[in-house]
Amino acid sequence: MNKSRIFVDADNCPVQVREIILNKALELKIEVIYAANHNIPFSIESPLFKMQLCPERKNAADDYIVENILENDIAVTKDIPLAQRLIDKNISVINDRGTLFDQKKIQYLLEERELSMQMAALGLRKAAGWSAFSKKDLASFSKTFNNLLWEKGFYKN
């Protein structure tokens, strides 16, 4: 059994994405750790699943993930600064829409985020936010997540 784990920045992770993660983790016997500053219940009960309650301070869940994740683990987050911190630790990071982050993509997204915030502060446009989560996003996440699990050796040949 692969000892790697999946860490989920669970605060803003859509229910449908959490379902895919839990079902696949149960099938492949992968430990899943949700990190958040409030309880997020698991839809499936298993000793493989753990809810890590973090203090009610900014970035507490992010800090927990960064401090506890290991190189062969996988992280699921749409938080770009957290993804950057994890990429710097050589962690595989995927967002809830199926984007597998790398250094180049993270740099582009950080620059885009900064520009968007500056334009919003000047009143030139609304701050960028996430568009509605769609079936296409879910399918993209599922495909990329399965490919990542395969590449990381979770599936047996």
Short mmCIF file of C-alpha atoms in Angstrom, two decimals:
data_model
loop_
_atom_site.label_atom_id
_atom_site.label_comp_id
_atom_site.label_asym_id
_atom_site.label_seq_id
_atom_site.Cartn_x
_atom_site.Cartn_y
_atom_site.Cartn_z
CA MET A 1 0.00 0.00 0.00
CA ASN A 2 1.24 3.47 -0.91
CA LYS A 3 1.81 5.49 2.29
CA SER A 4 1.31 8.84 0.61
CA ARG A 5 -1.61 10.99 1.68
CA ILE A 6 -3.97 13.56 0.24
CA PHE A 7 -4.25 16.91 2.04
CA VAL A 8 -7.35 18.97 1.23
CA ASP A 9 -7.58 22.69 1.93
CA ALA A 10 -11.19 21.98 2.77
CA ASP A 11 -12.63 25.44 3.52
CA ASN A 12 -13.59 26.20 -0.07
CA CYS A 13 -13.39 22.79 -1.72
CA PRO A 14 -16.69 21.95 -3.47
CA VAL A 15 -18.66 19.01 -2.09
CA GLN A 16 -18.52 17.20 -5.45
CA VAL A 17 -14.71 17.38 -5.48
CA ARG A 18 -14.54 16.12 -1.90
CA GLU A 19 -16.77 13.20 -2.96
CA ILE A 20 -14.40 12.22 -5.78
CA ILE A 21 -11.42 12.43 -3.43
CA LEU A 22 -13.07 10.31 -0.73
CA ASN A 23 -14.40 7.65 -3.10
CA LYS A 24 -11.03 7.27 -4.83
CA ALA A 25 -9.17 7.30 -1.49
CA LEU A 26 -11.44 4.56 -0.15
CA GLU A 27 -10.94 2.48 -3.29
CA LEU A 28 -7.14 2.87 -3.20
CA LYS A 29 -6.76 2.95 0.61
CA ILE A 30 -5.27 6.44 0.76
CA GLU A 31 -5.28 8.56 3.90
CA VAL A 32 -7.12 11.89 3.45
CA ILE A 33 -6.64 14.88 5.75
CA TYR A 34 -9.05 17.80 5.59
CA ALA A 35 -7.61 20.98 7.07
CA ALA A 36 -9.92 23.88 7.97
CA ASN A 37 -10.79 26.17 10.87
CA HIS A 38 -14.26 24.63 11.19
CA ASN A 39 -15.52 21.07 11.04
CA ILE A 40 -16.25 19.77 7.56
CA PRO A 41 -17.96 16.40 7.83
CA PHE A 42 -16.97 13.45 5.68
CA SER A 43 -19.78 11.99 3.61
CA ILE A 44 -18.14 8.57 3.97
CA GLU A 45 -16.87 7.23 7.28
CA SER A 46 -13.45 5.58 7.26
CA PRO A 47 -10.45 5.38 9.58
CA LEU A 48 -8.47 6.63 6.56
CA PHE A 49 -10.12 10.06 6.83
CA LYS A 50 -9.11 12.74 9.34
CA MET A 51 -10.49 16.23 9.96
CA GLN A 52 -7.77 18.57 11.23
CA LEU A 53 -9.36 21.53 13.00
CA CYS A 54 -7.03 24.52 12.85
CA PRO A 55 -7.05 27.69 14.96
CA GLU A 56 -9.27 30.60 13.88
CA ARG A 57 -6.38 32.69 12.59
CA LYS A 58 -5.46 33.65 9.07
CA ASN A 59 -3.61 30.89 7.18
CA ALA A 60 -3.77 28.41 10.07
CA ALA A 61 -4.99 25.58 7.80
CA ASP A 62 -2.42 26.53 5.16
CA ASP A 63 0.35 26.47 7.76
CA TYR A 64 -0.81 23.07 9.03
CA ILE A 65 -0.71 21.61 5.52
CA VAL A 66 2.73 23.08 4.72
CA GLU A 67 4.18 21.85 8.03
CA ASN A 68 2.79 18.31 7.77
CA ILE A 69 2.80 17.41 4.09
CA LEU A 70 5.55 15.17 2.71
CA GLU A 71 7.08 15.10 -0.75
CA ASN A 72 5.08 12.15 -2.13
CA ASP A 73 1.76 13.49 -0.79
CA ILE A 74 -0.82 15.33 -2.89
CA ALA A 75 -2.47 18.64 -2.00
CA VAL A 76 -5.84 19.91 -3.24
CA THR A 77 -6.31 23.68 -2.97
CA LYS A 78 -7.37 26.65 -5.03
CA ASP A 79 -5.41 29.01 -2.77
CA ILE A 80 -2.61 30.31 -5.01
CA PRO A 81 -0.23 31.47 -2.23
CA LEU A 82 -0.64 28.08 -0.50
CA ALA A 83 -0.02 26.30 -3.81
CA GLN A 84 3.19 28.34 -4.20
CA ARG A 85 4.41 27.32 -0.75
CA LEU A 86 3.70 23.66 -1.58
CA ILE A 87 5.31 23.80 -5.04
CA ASP A 88 8.41 25.22 -3.31
CA LYS A 89 8.44 22.00 -1.22
CA ASN A 90 8.18 19.87 -4.39
CA ILE A 91 4.59 18.79 -3.61
CA SER A 92 2.07 17.84 -6.30
CA VAL A 93 -0.77 20.39 -6.12
CA ILE A 94 -4.09 20.33 -7.97
CA ASN A 95 -7.00 22.74 -7.71
CA ASP A 96 -10.69 21.88 -7.65
CA ARG A 97 -11.02 22.57 -11.38
CA GLY A 98 -8.33 20.14 -12.49
CA THR A 99 -5.37 22.48 -12.84
CA LEU A 100 -2.14 20.78 -11.88
CA PHE A 101 0.13 23.54 -10.65
CA ASP A 102 3.78 23.99 -11.54
CA GLN A 103 6.20 26.86 -10.86
CA LYS A 104 5.49 28.62 -14.16
CA LYS A 105 1.69 28.41 -13.79
CA ILE A 106 1.85 29.58 -10.16
CA GLN A 107 3.98 32.60 -11.10
CA TYR A 108 1.55 33.57 -13.84
CA LEU A 109 -1.46 33.20 -11.51
CA LEU A 110 0.20 35.20 -8.73
CA GLU A 111 0.98 38.03 -11.17
CA GLU A 112 -2.56 37.92 -12.57
CA ARG A 113 -3.98 38.00 -9.02
CA GLU A 114 -1.83 41.00 -8.08
CA LEU A 115 -2.80 42.91 -11.22
CA SER A 116 -6.47 42.16 -10.64
CA MET A 117 -6.26 43.39 -7.04
CA GLN A 118 -4.48 46.60 -8.15
CA MET A 119 -7.08 47.28 -10.83
CA ALA A 120 -9.90 46.66 -8.36
CA ALA A 121 -8.26 49.02 -5.84
CA LEU A 122 -8.17 51.70 -8.54
CA GLY A 123 -11.82 51.05 -9.35
CA LEU A 124 -11.00 49.90 -12.87
CA ARG A 125 -12.68 46.50 -12.48
CA LYS A 126 -14.04 44.13 -9.92
CA ALA A 127 -11.56 41.87 -8.18
CA ALA A 128 -11.26 38.55 -9.92
CA GLY A 129 -13.15 35.73 -8.34
CA TRP A 130 -14.00 32.18 -9.20
CA SER A 131 -16.70 31.55 -11.76
CA ALA A 132 -19.50 29.13 -10.92
CA PHE A 133 -18.32 25.55 -10.50
CA SER A 134 -19.50 23.48 -13.47
CA LYS A 135 -19.82 19.86 -14.56
CA LYS A 136 -16.91 20.54 -16.94
CA ASP A 137 -14.78 21.65 -13.94
CA LEU A 138 -15.73 18.48 -12.06
CA ALA A 139 -14.87 16.27 -15.03
CA SER A 140 -11.55 18.07 -15.46
CA PHE A 141 -10.72 17.61 -11.77
CA SER A 142 -11.64 13.92 -11.88
CA LYS A 143 -9.48 13.25 -14.95
CA THR A 144 -6.45 15.19 -13.70
CA PHE A 145 -6.77 13.73 -10.18
CA ASN A 146 -6.87 10.16 -11.54
CA ASN A 147 -3.87 10.84 -13.78
CA LEU A 148 -1.96 12.28 -10.82
CA LEU A 149 -2.79 9.25 -8.67
CA TRP A 150 -1.54 7.01 -11.47
CA GLU A 151 1.70 8.99 -11.89
CA LYS A 152 2.33 8.94 -8.13
CA GLY A 153 1.97 5.14 -8.04
CA PHE A 154 -1.34 4.82 -6.19
CA TYR A 155 -2.71 2.41 -8.77
CA LYS A 156 -1.14 -1.03 -8.89
CA ASN A 157 -0.11 -2.34 -12.32
#
